[in-house]
mmCIF file of C-alpha atoms in Angstrom:
data_model
loop_
_atom_site.group_PDB
_atom_site.id
_atom_site.type_symbol
_atom_site.label_atom_id
_atom_site.label_comp_id
_atom_site.label_asym_id
_atom_site.label_seq_id
_atom_site.Cartn_x
_atom_site.Cartn_y
_atom_site.Cartn_z
ATOM 1 C CA MET A 1 -4.485 -13.514 8.706
ATOM 2 C CA SER A 2 -4.454 -14.585 5.054
ATOM 3 C CA PHE A 3 -2.486 -11.601 3.772
ATOM 4 C CA ASP A 4 0.160 -9.114 4.904
ATOM 5 C CA ILE A 5 -0.591 -6.191 2.575
ATOM 6 C CA ALA A 6 -3.738 -5.078 0.794
ATOM 7 C CA VAL A 7 -4.616 -2.076 -1.336
ATOM 8 C CA GLY A 8 -8.054 -1.144 -2.538
ATOM 9 C CA VAL A 9 -9.999 1.515 -4.403
ATOM 10 C CA ASN A 10 -13.779 1.676 -4.416
ATOM 11 C CA GLN A 11 -16.229 2.447 -7.182
ATOM 12 C CA ARG A 12 -17.017 5.896 -5.794
ATOM 13 C CA GLN A 13 -13.400 6.893 -6.352
ATOM 14 C CA LEU A 14 -13.272 5.220 -9.758
ATOM 15 C CA ASN A 15 -16.351 7.167 -10.803
ATOM 16 C CA GLN A 16 -14.751 10.412 -9.674
ATOM 17 C CA CYS A 17 -11.713 9.505 -11.764
ATOM 18 C CA SER A 18 -14.042 8.808 -14.698
ATOM 19 C CA GLN A 19 -15.627 12.253 -14.391
ATOM 20 C CA ASP A 20 -12.228 13.935 -14.147
ATOM 21 C CA LEU A 21 -11.021 12.040 -17.199
ATOM 22 C CA VAL A 22 -14.015 12.977 -19.365
ATOM 23 C CA ALA A 23 -13.681 16.610 -18.284
ATOM 24 C CA SER A 24 -9.964 16.632 -19.109
ATOM 25 C CA VAL A 25 -10.249 14.857 -22.476
ATOM 26 C CA PRO A 26 -13.232 16.342 -24.346
ATOM 27 C CA GLY A 27 -14.630 14.041 -26.992
ATOM 28 C CA LEU A 28 -12.896 10.987 -25.537
ATOM 29 C CA PHE A 29 -15.964 8.795 -25.930
ATOM 30 C CA SER A 30 -17.179 9.854 -29.358
ATOM 31 C CA GLY A 31 -17.034 8.754 -32.980
ATOM 32 C CA SER A 32 -18.616 8.863 -36.414
ATOM 33 C CA GLY A 33 -19.337 6.701 -39.412
ATOM 34 C CA SER A 34 -21.380 6.034 -42.541
ATOM 35 C CA ASP A 35 -22.709 2.929 -44.231
ATOM 36 C CA PRO A 36 -22.814 2.264 -47.997
ATOM 37 C CA SER A 37 -26.221 0.658 -47.577
ATOM 38 C CA TYR A 38 -27.563 4.046 -46.527
ATOM 39 C CA PRO A 39 -25.874 6.616 -48.791
ATOM 40 C CA GLY A 40 -26.081 10.214 -47.717
ATOM 41 C CA ILE A 41 -26.618 9.406 -44.056
ATOM 42 C CA SER A 42 -23.857 10.248 -41.611
ATOM 43 C CA MET A 43 -23.649 9.194 -37.998
ATOM 44 C CA THR A 44 -21.980 10.781 -34.975
ATOM 45 C CA TRP A 45 -22.104 9.643 -31.363
ATOM 46 C CA ASN A 46 -20.833 10.825 -28.010
ATOM 47 C CA THR A 47 -21.405 10.382 -24.310
ATOM 48 C CA ILE A 48 -23.478 12.960 -22.475
ATOM 49 C CA GLU A 49 -22.317 11.735 -19.071
ATOM 50 C CA ALA A 50 -19.144 10.094 -17.832
ATOM 51 C CA PRO A 51 -19.264 6.297 -17.686
ATOM 52 C CA VAL A 52 -20.078 4.825 -14.281
ATOM 53 C CA PHE A 53 -18.351 1.853 -12.653
ATOM 54 C CA ASN A 54 -20.511 -0.764 -10.972
ATOM 55 C CA LEU A 55 -18.360 -3.122 -8.931
ATOM 56 C CA SER A 56 -21.333 -5.194 -7.791
ATOM 57 C CA PRO A 57 -22.941 -6.389 -11.035
ATOM 58 C CA ALA A 58 -25.831 -8.829 -10.891
ATOM 59 C CA GLY A 59 -25.905 -11.998 -12.928
ATOM 60 C CA PHE A 60 -22.759 -11.496 -15.016
ATOM 61 C CA THR A 61 -20.474 -14.437 -15.648
ATOM 62 C CA ILE A 62 -17.349 -14.369 -17.757
ATOM 63 C CA GLY A 63 -18.029 -15.509 -21.309
ATOM 64 C CA PRO A 64 -16.325 -18.369 -23.172
ATOM 65 C CA LYS A 65 -12.629 -18.056 -23.866
ATOM 66 C CA GLN A 66 -13.216 -17.383 -27.540
ATOM 67 C CA GLU A 67 -15.237 -14.270 -26.666
ATOM 68 C CA ILE A 68 -12.375 -12.978 -24.571
ATOM 69 C CA VAL A 69 -9.964 -13.637 -27.432
ATOM 70 C CA LYS A 70 -12.087 -11.411 -29.656
ATOM 71 C CA THR A 71 -11.353 -8.481 -27.370
ATOM 72 C CA GLY A 72 -7.616 -9.016 -27.839
ATOM 73 C CA MET A 73 -6.986 -10.868 -24.570
ATOM 74 C CA GLN A 74 -4.286 -13.513 -24.720
ATOM 75 C CA PHE A 75 -4.300 -14.435 -21.042
ATOM 76 C CA PHE A 76 -6.862 -16.559 -19.258
ATOM 77 C CA THR A 77 -7.287 -17.209 -15.579
ATOM 78 C CA ASP A 78 -9.854 -18.760 -13.266
ATOM 79 C CA GLN A 79 -9.623 -15.713 -11.021
ATOM 80 C CA LEU A 80 -11.470 -13.215 -13.179
ATOM 81 C CA ALA A 81 -13.578 -10.821 -11.103
ATOM 82 C CA PRO A 82 -16.507 -9.251 -12.999
ATOM 83 C CA PHE A 83 -17.706 -5.651 -12.938
ATOM 84 C CA ASP A 84 -19.708 -3.307 -15.179
ATOM 85 C CA VAL A 85 -19.080 0.053 -16.787
ATOM 86 C CA ASN A 86 -22.328 1.808 -17.669
ATOM 87 C CA PHE A 87 -22.883 4.486 -20.310
ATOM 88 C CA SER A 88 -26.311 5.695 -19.220
ATOM 89 C CA ASN A 89 -26.850 8.281 -21.940
ATOM 90 C CA LEU A 90 -25.079 7.563 -25.203
ATOM 91 C CA GLN A 91 -26.296 10.078 -27.778
ATOM 92 C CA ILE A 92 -26.367 9.103 -31.466
ATOM 93 C CA ILE A 93 -27.197 11.550 -34.284
ATOM 94 C CA LEU A 94 -28.162 10.251 -37.736
ATOM 95 C CA GLU A 95 -28.149 13.133 -40.248
ATOM 96 C CA GLN A 96 -29.727 12.757 -43.676
ATOM 97 C CA LYS A 97 -28.935 14.536 -46.932
ATOM 98 C CA ASP A 98 -31.602 17.166 -46.437
ATOM 99 C CA GLY A 99 -30.302 18.004 -42.980
ATOM 100 C CA ASP A 100 -32.998 16.168 -41.083
ATOM 101 C CA LYS A 101 -31.656 14.542 -37.954
ATOM 102 C CA ILE A 102 -32.650 11.541 -35.918
ATOM 103 C CA GLN A 103 -31.462 11.556 -32.323
ATOM 104 C CA LEU A 104 -31.136 8.332 -30.387
ATOM 105 C CA ASN A 105 -30.265 7.980 -26.724
ATOM 106 C CA ILE A 106 -29.334 4.513 -25.567
ATOM 107 C CA ASN A 107 -27.884 2.885 -22.479
ATOM 108 C CA VAL A 108 -24.874 0.621 -22.912
ATOM 109 C CA THR A 109 -23.366 -1.724 -20.350
ATOM 110 C CA LEU A 110 -19.833 -3.022 -20.754
ATOM 111 C CA SER A 111 -19.369 -6.303 -18.916
ATOM 112 C CA CYS A 112 -15.769 -6.203 -17.749
ATOM 113 C CA PHE A 113 -13.371 -8.200 -15.626
ATOM 114 C CA LEU A 114 -10.425 -7.668 -13.332
ATOM 115 C CA TYR A 115 -7.453 -9.965 -13.871
ATOM 116 C CA VAL A 116 -3.807 -10.337 -12.917
ATOM 117 C CA LEU A 117 -1.082 -10.469 -15.561
ATOM 118 C CA ASP A 118 2.655 -10.258 -14.834
ATOM 119 C CA ASN A 119 1.739 -9.632 -11.190
ATOM 120 C CA LYS A 120 -0.140 -6.457 -12.118
ATOM 121 C CA LEU A 121 -3.816 -5.576 -12.020
ATOM 122 C CA ASN A 122 -5.530 -5.175 -15.367
ATOM 123 C CA LEU A 123 -9.051 -4.379 -16.532
ATOM 124 C CA GLY A 124 -10.554 -6.017 -19.608
ATOM 125 C CA ILE A 125 -13.875 -5.993 -21.469
ATOM 126 C CA ASP A 126 -15.823 -9.174 -22.101
ATOM 127 C CA HIS A 127 -18.768 -7.820 -24.101
ATOM 128 C CA ALA A 128 -21.177 -4.914 -24.529
ATOM 129 C CA SER A 129 -24.933 -5.083 -24.174
ATOM 130 C CA TYR A 130 -27.710 -2.655 -25.055
ATOM 131 C CA GLU A 131 -31.364 -2.740 -25.975
ATOM 132 C CA HIS A 132 -31.570 -3.443 -29.688
ATOM 133 C CA LEU A 133 -33.463 -0.891 -31.713
ATOM 134 C CA PRO A 134 -36.539 -1.875 -33.742
ATOM 135 C CA ASP A 135 -35.557 0.225 -36.763
ATOM 136 C CA PRO A 136 -33.148 -1.807 -38.972
ATOM 137 C CA MET A 137 -31.205 1.248 -40.142
ATOM 138 C CA GLU A 138 -30.723 2.566 -36.636
ATOM 139 C CA ASN A 139 -29.695 -0.859 -35.392
ATOM 140 C CA ILE A 140 -27.109 -1.264 -38.158
ATOM 141 C CA PHE A 141 -25.412 2.031 -37.338
ATOM 142 C CA VAL A 142 -25.342 1.184 -33.636
ATOM 143 C CA SER A 143 -24.135 -2.405 -34.001
ATOM 144 C CA LYS A 144 -21.661 -1.885 -36.871
ATOM 145 C CA TYR A 145 -20.150 1.475 -35.926
ATOM 146 C CA VAL A 146 -21.057 2.783 -32.489
ATOM 147 C CA MET A 147 -20.403 -0.411 -30.541
ATOM 148 C CA PRO A 148 -17.014 -1.293 -32.097
ATOM 149 C CA GLN A 149 -15.782 2.286 -31.717
ATOM 150 C CA LEU A 150 -17.016 2.458 -28.132
ATOM 151 C CA LEU A 151 -15.395 -0.872 -27.274
ATOM 152 C CA ASP A 152 -12.080 0.228 -28.765
ATOM 153 C CA VAL A 153 -11.856 3.507 -26.861
ATOM 154 C CA ALA A 154 -13.185 1.931 -23.652
ATOM 155 C CA ALA A 155 -10.643 -0.894 -23.852
ATOM 156 C CA GLU A 156 -7.848 1.621 -24.441
ATOM 157 C CA THR A 157 -9.052 3.694 -21.492
ATOM 158 C CA LEU A 158 -9.231 0.715 -19.131
ATOM 159 C CA ALA A 159 -5.800 -0.424 -20.285
ATOM 160 C CA GLY A 160 -4.427 3.028 -19.494
ATOM 161 C CA LEU A 161 -5.952 3.103 -16.019
ATOM 162 C CA SER A 162 -3.235 2.411 -13.469
ATOM 163 C CA ILE A 163 -4.464 0.460 -10.450
ATOM 164 C CA PRO A 164 -1.455 -0.246 -8.247
ATOM 165 C CA SER A 165 -0.469 -3.563 -6.728
ATOM 166 C CA PRO A 166 0.796 -4.004 -3.164
ATOM 167 C CA ASP A 167 4.521 -3.444 -2.808
ATOM 168 C CA LEU A 168 7.189 -3.040 -0.128
ATOM 169 C CA ALA A 169 10.559 -1.694 -1.230
ATOM 170 C CA GLY A 170 13.362 -4.193 -0.775
ATOM 171 C CA ILE A 171 11.079 -7.024 0.373
ATOM 172 C CA THR A 172 10.094 -10.052 -1.696
ATOM 173 C CA LEU A 173 6.357 -10.640 -1.770
ATOM 174 C CA SER A 174 4.172 -13.497 -2.938
ATOM 175 C CA PRO A 175 2.197 -13.200 -6.203
ATOM 176 C CA ILE A 176 -0.724 -10.828 -5.819
ATOM 177 C CA VAL A 177 -4.302 -12.036 -5.643
ATOM 178 C CA ALA A 178 -7.097 -9.757 -6.835
ATOM 179 C CA THR A 179 -10.781 -9.617 -6.080
ATOM 180 C CA ILE A 180 -13.761 -7.287 -6.091
ATOM 181 C CA GLU A 181 -15.553 -7.166 -2.757
ATOM 182 C CA GLY A 182 -17.668 -4.623 -0.940
ATOM 183 C CA GLY A 183 -17.686 -2.326 -3.958
ATOM 184 C CA SER A 184 -13.872 -2.129 -4.114
ATOM 185 C CA ILE A 185 -11.118 -3.479 -6.328
ATOM 186 C CA ILE A 186 -8.708 -5.160 -3.915
ATOM 187 C CA ALA A 187 -5.252 -6.670 -4.343
ATOM 188 C CA ILE A 188 -3.507 -8.622 -1.593
ATOM 189 C CA THR A 189 -0.117 -10.243 -1.091
ATOM 190 C CA ASN A 190 1.993 -11.906 1.593
ATOM 191 C CA LEU A 191 5.582 -11.730 2.623
ATOM 192 C CA TRP A 192 7.261 -14.419 0.541
ATOM 193 C CA SER A 193 8.087 -16.441 3.660
ATOM 194 C CA ASN A 194 4.400 -16.620 4.584
ATOM 195 C CA GLY A 195 3.357 -18.376 1.386
ATOM 196 C CA PRO A 196 0.566 -17.467 -1.036
ATOM 197 C CA ALA A 197 -2.024 -14.903 0.010
ATOM 198 C CA ALA A 198 -5.692 -15.845 0.188
ATOM 199 C CA ILE A 199 -8.820 -13.704 0.207
ATOM 200 C CA PRO A 200 -10.282 -13.991 3.730
ATOM 201 C CA GLU A 201 -13.957 -14.691 4.203
ATOM 202 C CA ALA A 202 -16.173 -11.956 5.621
ATOM 203 C CA PHE A 203 -13.324 -9.490 6.079
ATOM 204 C CA PRO A 204 -14.559 -5.976 6.964
ATOM 205 C CA TRP A 205 -12.924 -4.120 4.085
ATOM 206 C CA PRO A 206 -12.829 -0.327 4.489
ATOM 207 C CA GLU A 207 -15.442 1.656 2.590
ATOM 208 C CA ASP A 208 -13.185 4.664 2.012
ATOM 209 C CA ASP A 209 -12.235 5.860 -1.454
ATOM 210 C CA PHE A 210 -8.882 4.140 -1.218
ATOM 211 C CA PHE A 211 -7.153 2.143 1.485
ATOM 212 C CA ALA A 212 -4.035 0.182 2.339
ATOM 213 C CA LEU A 213 -3.649 -2.453 5.057
ATOM 214 C CA LEU A 214 -0.344 -3.518 6.625
ATOM 215 C CA SER A 215 0.106 -6.475 8.961
ATOM 216 C CA ASN A 216 2.411 -6.615 11.945
ATOM 217 C CA LYS A 217 4.673 -8.984 9.996
ATOM 218 C CA ALA A 218 4.933 -6.494 7.140
ATOM 219 C CA LEU A 219 5.890 -3.688 9.526
ATOM 220 C CA GLN A 220 8.419 -5.945 11.218
ATOM 221 C CA ALA A 221 10.018 -6.843 7.882
ATOM 222 C CA VAL A 222 10.467 -3.177 6.967
ATOM 223 C CA THR A 223 11.756 -2.327 10.448
ATOM 224 C CA ASN A 224 14.341 -5.104 10.241
ATOM 225 C CA ILE A 225 15.756 -3.457 7.121
ATOM 226 C CA GLU A 226 15.489 0.187 8.139
ATOM 227 C CA VAL A 227 16.528 0.131 11.803
ATOM 228 C CA GLY A 228 20.009 -1.237 12.295
ATOM 229 C CA THR A 229 22.039 -1.865 15.415
ATOM 230 C CA LYS A 230 23.306 1.140 17.340
ATOM 231 C CA ASN A 231 26.651 0.497 19.016
ATOM 232 C CA ILE A 232 27.687 2.712 21.904
ATOM 233 C CA SER A 233 31.248 2.275 23.113
ATOM 234 C CA GLY A 234 33.772 4.162 25.184
ATOM 235 C CA SER A 235 35.945 4.092 28.263
ATOM 236 C CA GLY A 236 36.453 5.983 31.487
ATOM 237 C CA SER A 237 37.470 5.806 35.105
ATOM 238 C CA VAL A 238 35.761 6.309 38.452
ATOM 239 C CA GLY A 239 36.683 6.345 42.090
ATOM 240 C CA THR A 240 35.221 3.608 44.286
ATOM 241 C CA ASP A 241 35.232 2.618 47.947
ATOM 242 C CA VAL A 242 37.953 0.051 47.264
ATOM 243 C CA GLY A 243 40.108 2.076 44.898
ATOM 244 C CA GLY A 244 40.124 3.636 41.462
ATOM 245 C CA ALA A 245 38.559 1.708 38.579
ATOM 246 C CA SER A 246 39.037 2.080 34.851
ATOM 247 C CA TYR A 247 36.649 0.520 32.380
ATOM 248 C CA SER A 248 35.730 0.163 28.725
ATOM 249 C CA TYR A 249 32.327 -0.762 27.364
ATOM 250 C CA SER A 250 30.468 -1.708 24.202
ATOM 251 C CA ILE A 251 26.663 -1.651 24.227
ATOM 252 C CA ASN A 252 24.344 -2.570 21.357
ATOM 253 C CA ILE A 253 20.767 -1.320 20.938
ATOM 254 C CA LEU A 254 19.333 -3.787 18.463
ATOM 255 C CA ASN A 255 16.553 -5.954 17.060
ATOM 256 C CA PRO A 256 13.514 -3.703 17.560
ATOM 257 C CA VAL A 257 10.336 -5.755 17.807
ATOM 258 C CA VAL A 258 7.229 -3.939 16.599
ATOM 259 C CA ASN A 259 3.688 -4.538 17.729
ATOM 260 C CA ILE A 260 0.608 -2.804 16.347
ATOM 261 C CA ASN A 261 -1.311 -1.292 19.245
ATOM 262 C CA GLY A 262 -4.495 0.370 18.047
ATOM 263 C CA ASN A 263 -3.385 2.977 15.524
ATOM 264 C CA ALA A 264 0.104 3.204 17.069
ATOM 265 C CA VAL A 265 3.156 0.962 16.885
ATOM 266 C CA ASP A 266 5.034 -0.158 19.979
ATOM 267 C CA MET A 267 8.764 -0.729 19.488
ATOM 268 C CA ASN A 268 10.828 -2.743 21.978
ATOM 269 C CA PHE A 269 14.585 -2.893 21.583
ATOM 270 C CA GLY A 270 17.056 -5.512 22.670
ATOM 271 C CA VAL A 271 20.201 -4.645 24.617
ATOM 272 C CA ASN A 272 23.456 -6.552 24.830
ATOM 273 C CA GLY A 273 27.093 -5.723 25.331
ATOM 274 C CA ASN A 274 29.947 -6.048 27.731
ATOM 275 C CA VAL A 275 32.043 -4.022 30.147
ATOM 276 C CA SER A 276 35.637 -4.710 31.107
ATOM 277 C CA ALA A 277 36.814 -3.039 34.310
ATOM 278 C CA SER A 278 39.999 -2.999 36.302
ATOM 279 C CA VAL A 279 39.985 -1.902 39.928
ATOM 280 C CA THR A 280 43.158 -1.296 41.927
ATOM 281 C CA VAL A 281 42.974 -2.737 45.430
ATOM 282 C CA PHE A 282 46.063 -2.299 47.626
ATOM 283 C CA PHE A 283 48.066 -1.485 44.514
ATOM 284 C CA LEU A 284 46.926 -4.726 42.838
ATOM 285 C CA PRO A 285 44.822 -4.529 39.633
ATOM 286 C CA ILE A 286 41.804 -6.844 39.667
ATOM 287 C CA GLY A 287 39.857 -7.456 36.465
ATOM 288 C CA VAL A 288 36.059 -7.587 36.408
ATOM 289 C CA ASN A 289 33.855 -8.343 33.390
ATOM 290 C CA TYR A 290 30.155 -7.653 32.960
ATOM 291 C CA ASP A 291 27.406 -8.474 30.510
ATOM 292 C CA VAL A 292 25.071 -5.566 29.750
ATOM 293 C CA GLU A 293 21.286 -5.954 29.789
ATOM 294 C CA GLY A 294 18.329 -3.620 29.756
ATOM 295 C CA GLY A 295 16.602 -3.023 33.029
ATOM 296 C CA PRO A 296 14.141 -2.246 31.524
ATOM 297 C CA ALA A 297 15.273 -2.202 27.883
ATOM 298 C CA PRO A 298 14.435 0.800 25.688
ATOM 299 C CA GLY A 299 10.930 0.980 24.282
ATOM 300 C CA ALA A 300 9.106 3.543 22.182
ATOM 301 C CA THR A 301 5.718 4.396 20.752
ATOM 302 C CA ALA A 302 5.611 5.331 17.075
ATOM 303 C CA GLN A 303 2.963 6.503 14.637
ATOM 304 C CA LEU A 304 2.468 5.782 10.952
ATOM 305 C CA GLU A 305 2.269 9.246 9.399
ATOM 306 C CA PRO A 306 2.272 10.741 5.887
ATOM 307 C CA VAL A 307 5.472 12.480 4.827
ATOM 308 C CA GLY A 308 5.338 14.428 1.569
ATOM 309 C CA ASN A 309 2.853 13.301 -1.054
ATOM 310 C CA SER A 310 3.391 9.571 -1.133
ATOM 311 C CA SER A 311 5.392 8.221 1.792
ATOM 312 C CA MET A 312 4.011 6.721 4.987
ATOM 313 C CA ASN A 313 6.709 6.777 7.659
ATOM 314 C CA ILE A 314 7.114 5.217 11.073
ATOM 315 C CA ILE A 315 8.022 8.120 13.372
ATOM 316 C CA VAL A 316 8.869 7.674 17.053
ATOM 317 C CA ARG A 317 6.782 10.015 19.204
ATOM 318 C CA SER A 318 7.655 8.908 22.761
ATOM 319 C CA ILE A 319 10.231 6.778 24.605
ATOM 320 C CA ASN A 320 9.666 4.686 27.700
ATOM 321 C CA PRO A 321 12.077 5.048 30.651
ATOM 322 C CA PHE A 322 14.976 2.614 30.446
ATOM 323 C CA THR A 323 18.322 1.875 32.029
ATOM 324 C CA PHE A 324 21.251 -0.525 31.743
ATOM 325 C CA LEU A 325 22.105 -3.392 34.070
ATOM 326 C CA LEU A 326 25.602 -4.826 34.534
ATOM 327 C CA LYS A 327 25.739 -8.536 35.357
ATOM 328 C CA PRO A 328 29.167 -9.755 36.481
ATOM 329 C CA THR A 329 30.657 -12.788 34.802
ATOM 330 C CA GLY A 330 33.237 -15.022 36.388
ATOM 331 C CA SER A 331 34.186 -15.159 40.072
ATOM 332 C CA ILE A 332 35.075 -12.033 42.009
ATOM 333 C CA TRP A 333 34.861 -10.936 45.615
ATOM 334 C CA GLN A 334 31.383 -9.720 46.477
ATOM 335 C CA LYS A 335 32.802 -6.751 48.385
ATOM 336 C CA ILE A 336 34.655 -5.545 45.295
ATOM 337 C CA LEU A 337 31.602 -6.095 43.081
ATOM 338 C CA SER A 338 29.305 -4.123 45.348
ATOM 339 C CA ALA A 339 31.842 -1.315 45.609
ATOM 340 C CA ILE A 340 32.548 -0.802 41.914
ATOM 341 C CA THR A 341 29.432 -1.943 39.996
ATOM 342 C CA TRP A 342 27.151 0.972 40.868
ATOM 343 C CA PRO A 343 29.710 3.731 40.192
ATOM 344 C CA ILE A 344 30.625 2.163 36.855
ATOM 345 C CA THR A 345 26.952 1.679 35.936
ATOM 346 C CA GLN A 346 26.174 5.309 36.733
ATOM 347 C CA SER A 347 29.145 6.554 34.761
ATOM 348 C CA ILE A 348 28.321 4.475 31.681
ATOM 349 C CA ALA A 349 24.601 5.304 31.856
ATOM 350 C CA ALA A 350 25.375 9.019 32.012
ATOM 351 C CA VAL A 351 27.037 8.735 28.598
ATOM 352 C CA ALA A 352 25.148 5.877 26.923
ATOM 353 C CA THR A 353 21.571 6.774 27.868
ATOM 354 C CA PRO A 354 21.475 10.128 25.986
ATOM 355 C CA ILE A 355 23.080 8.494 22.945
ATOM 356 C CA ALA A 356 20.544 5.655 22.961
ATOM 357 C CA THR A 357 17.703 8.120 23.508
ATOM 358 C CA THR A 358 18.769 10.264 20.561
ATOM 359 C CA PHE A 359 19.121 7.172 18.363
ATOM 360 C CA ILE A 360 15.574 6.057 19.154
ATOM 361 C CA GLN A 361 14.089 9.565 18.972
ATOM 362 C CA ASN A 362 15.492 9.980 15.470
ATOM 363 C CA ILE A 363 13.827 6.842 14.109
ATOM 364 C CA ASN A 364 11.861 7.980 11.089
ATOM 365 C CA PHE A 365 11.761 5.666 8.101
ATOM 366 C CA GLU A 366 9.542 4.971 5.144
ATOM 367 C CA THR A 367 7.326 2.008 5.825
ATOM 368 C CA TYR A 368 5.005 2.160 2.847
ATOM 369 C CA GLN A 369 4.959 4.044 -0.432
ATOM 370 C CA LEU A 370 1.399 5.119 -1.096
ATOM 371 C CA PRO A 371 0.067 3.697 -4.351
ATOM 372 C CA GLY A 372 -0.020 5.905 -7.410
ATOM 373 C CA TYR A 373 -3.205 5.982 -9.446
ATOM 374 C CA GLY A 374 -3.549 7.496 -12.879
ATOM 375 C CA VAL A 375 -4.741 7.150 -16.430
ATOM 376 C CA SER A 376 -3.079 7.887 -19.764
ATOM 377 C CA ILE A 377 -4.920 8.150 -23.067
ATOM 378 C CA ASN A 378 -4.749 10.350 -26.165
ATOM 379 C CA ASN A 379 -1.426 11.780 -24.973
ATOM 380 C CA VAL A 380 -3.109 13.028 -21.810
ATOM 381 C CA SER A 381 -2.000 11.760 -18.401
ATOM 382 C CA ILE A 382 -3.963 12.367 -15.232
ATOM 383 C CA GLN A 383 -2.573 11.476 -11.828
ATOM 384 C CA PHE A 384 -4.618 10.942 -8.706
ATOM 385 C CA THR A 385 -2.656 11.820 -5.564
ATOM 386 C CA PRO A 386 -3.581 10.099 -2.288
ATOM 387 C CA GLN A 387 -4.850 12.386 0.456
ATOM 388 C CA ILE A 388 -4.626 10.642 3.834
ATOM 389 C CA ASN A 389 -7.648 11.037 6.091
ATOM 390 C CA LYS A 390 -6.573 8.813 8.960
ATOM 391 C CA VAL A 391 -4.665 5.748 10.102
ATOM 392 C CA ASP A 392 -6.615 3.319 12.253
ATOM 393 C CA ASN A 393 -6.759 -0.363 13.120
ATOM 394 C CA ARG A 394 -8.649 -2.978 11.151
ATOM 395 C CA MET A 395 -8.585 -6.534 12.514
ATOM 396 C CA GLY A 396 -5.164 -5.992 14.063
ATOM 397 C CA MET A 397 -3.690 -4.383 10.940
ATOM 398 C CA LEU A 398 -2.748 -0.763 10.364
ATOM 399 C CA CYS A 399 -5.297 0.708 7.978
ATOM 400 C CA ILE A 400 -4.509 3.798 5.892
ATOM 401 C CA VAL A 401 -7.597 5.412 4.373
ATOM 402 C CA GLY A 402 -8.237 8.508 2.316
ATOM 403 C CA ALA A 403 -9.289 9.900 -1.024
ATOM 404 C CA LEU A 404 -7.606 10.649 -4.332
ATOM 405 C CA LYS A 405 -7.115 14.172 -5.626
ATOM 406 C CA THR A 406 -6.703 14.880 -9.321
ATOM 407 C CA SER A 407 -3.371 16.460 -10.190
#
C-alpha cells in the first residue's frame, strides 16, 4: 500500500457546507459599486443560490505562475489539483437615476486548485470565467466591480474553509500528499519510517460524504504507544506429591500485535516471565526455575468505535481462551518436575489469569481523532461535526465513513 492514512471529503458534502454557510451568513456573496463613466447609475449584486463545488472539472489546467501571483499566491507546486466553484445564478441590478432597473443574471465559474502549504491543505483561485455581455456598460460593471468583489470574498471564504490533514497523535508522519479523485478531496500520508506517501492507481476511494482510512501499520504504531506491558507478579506455596513447594513468579503480557480482520481488529499478545520454586524433599530444599510461555497466549478481538464526538477508539469486545505454560530450565529430576510443575502452574494461573483477562478486557484507547471541518468568515464560524455511519474494510484498511453535521 502506498499510504498509511487517508482522509477525504466529497463534493456532495462540500456543497452541503456551502449551503449551510450561505444560510448562516446572509449577504456573504454580495456587493455594490458605481462607475464615473456612467454617473447616476448604481450597481448591486448577490447570489441567488449557494455556490456549487465541481471536483471533476473538464479541460481546466492551472494558469501561468504570474496569474497565480495576481491572486495573492506566493507558493507554487507541481502538485496542484484543479476544481471548479460555480455560481449558477449571480444576480446584478443596475439602477438608473429615474429608478429604472436593469436586471442581469449570469453564470460564473471560478477555476480553483488544491495545494499543500506547510503540510496543510489549502484552496486557491486561479481565475474566473463568465460569458461576456454584449452591452459595453453592463460588461464594464461586471468586469470592473462584480468580478473583483466576487473573487475577493470567494478567496477569503476558501481560505477560511478548514479541510483537515491526516494526523496521528504522538506519531511522526511523512509530508502529506493531496489529490482530487472520484469527486473527493483526498490527503494521504505514511508513517515516517515507511517513506513518502504516493497516490495509488485505481484505488477504490469511498463515495461517502467523508472518510478516513487507516492501515494495519498505522494501527500497530498507535497500539505500541497506548498498550504497555502488564506485569503480574506474586508468590505462594502449594503441597505436592514430593513435599511442600514455595514459589515466586513474574509474568509479562506484552507486545500486542494487531491485524485488521474485516471490520474488526485481532490482537495477539506475547507472554514471557519466570518462576522460581523451591521444593522440600526429605527435608532438603531443591530449587527449580521455569520460563513462562503462553499456551496459547492471550488473544482478543477489538472493534474501532466512535467515542464522544470526535474520537475513534479501539475497544476489546472478546478474549480468546488462554493459559500459561511453565518450561523448566536447568537440570532437575524428572520425578520432582512432574510432581510440582502442575500444582504450581494451577496455583499461578488461578491468580494471574483473571488479572491478565481484566487487563485485556479494559483495553480502550484512542486510535484516531476524527478530522474537524469548519469555515470562518465575517466573524462567523461554522463547524461540521462528523457523524459515523459505519466502519468497514477497504483493500485491507479500516475505513471510517459518515457525514458531517452542521453545529
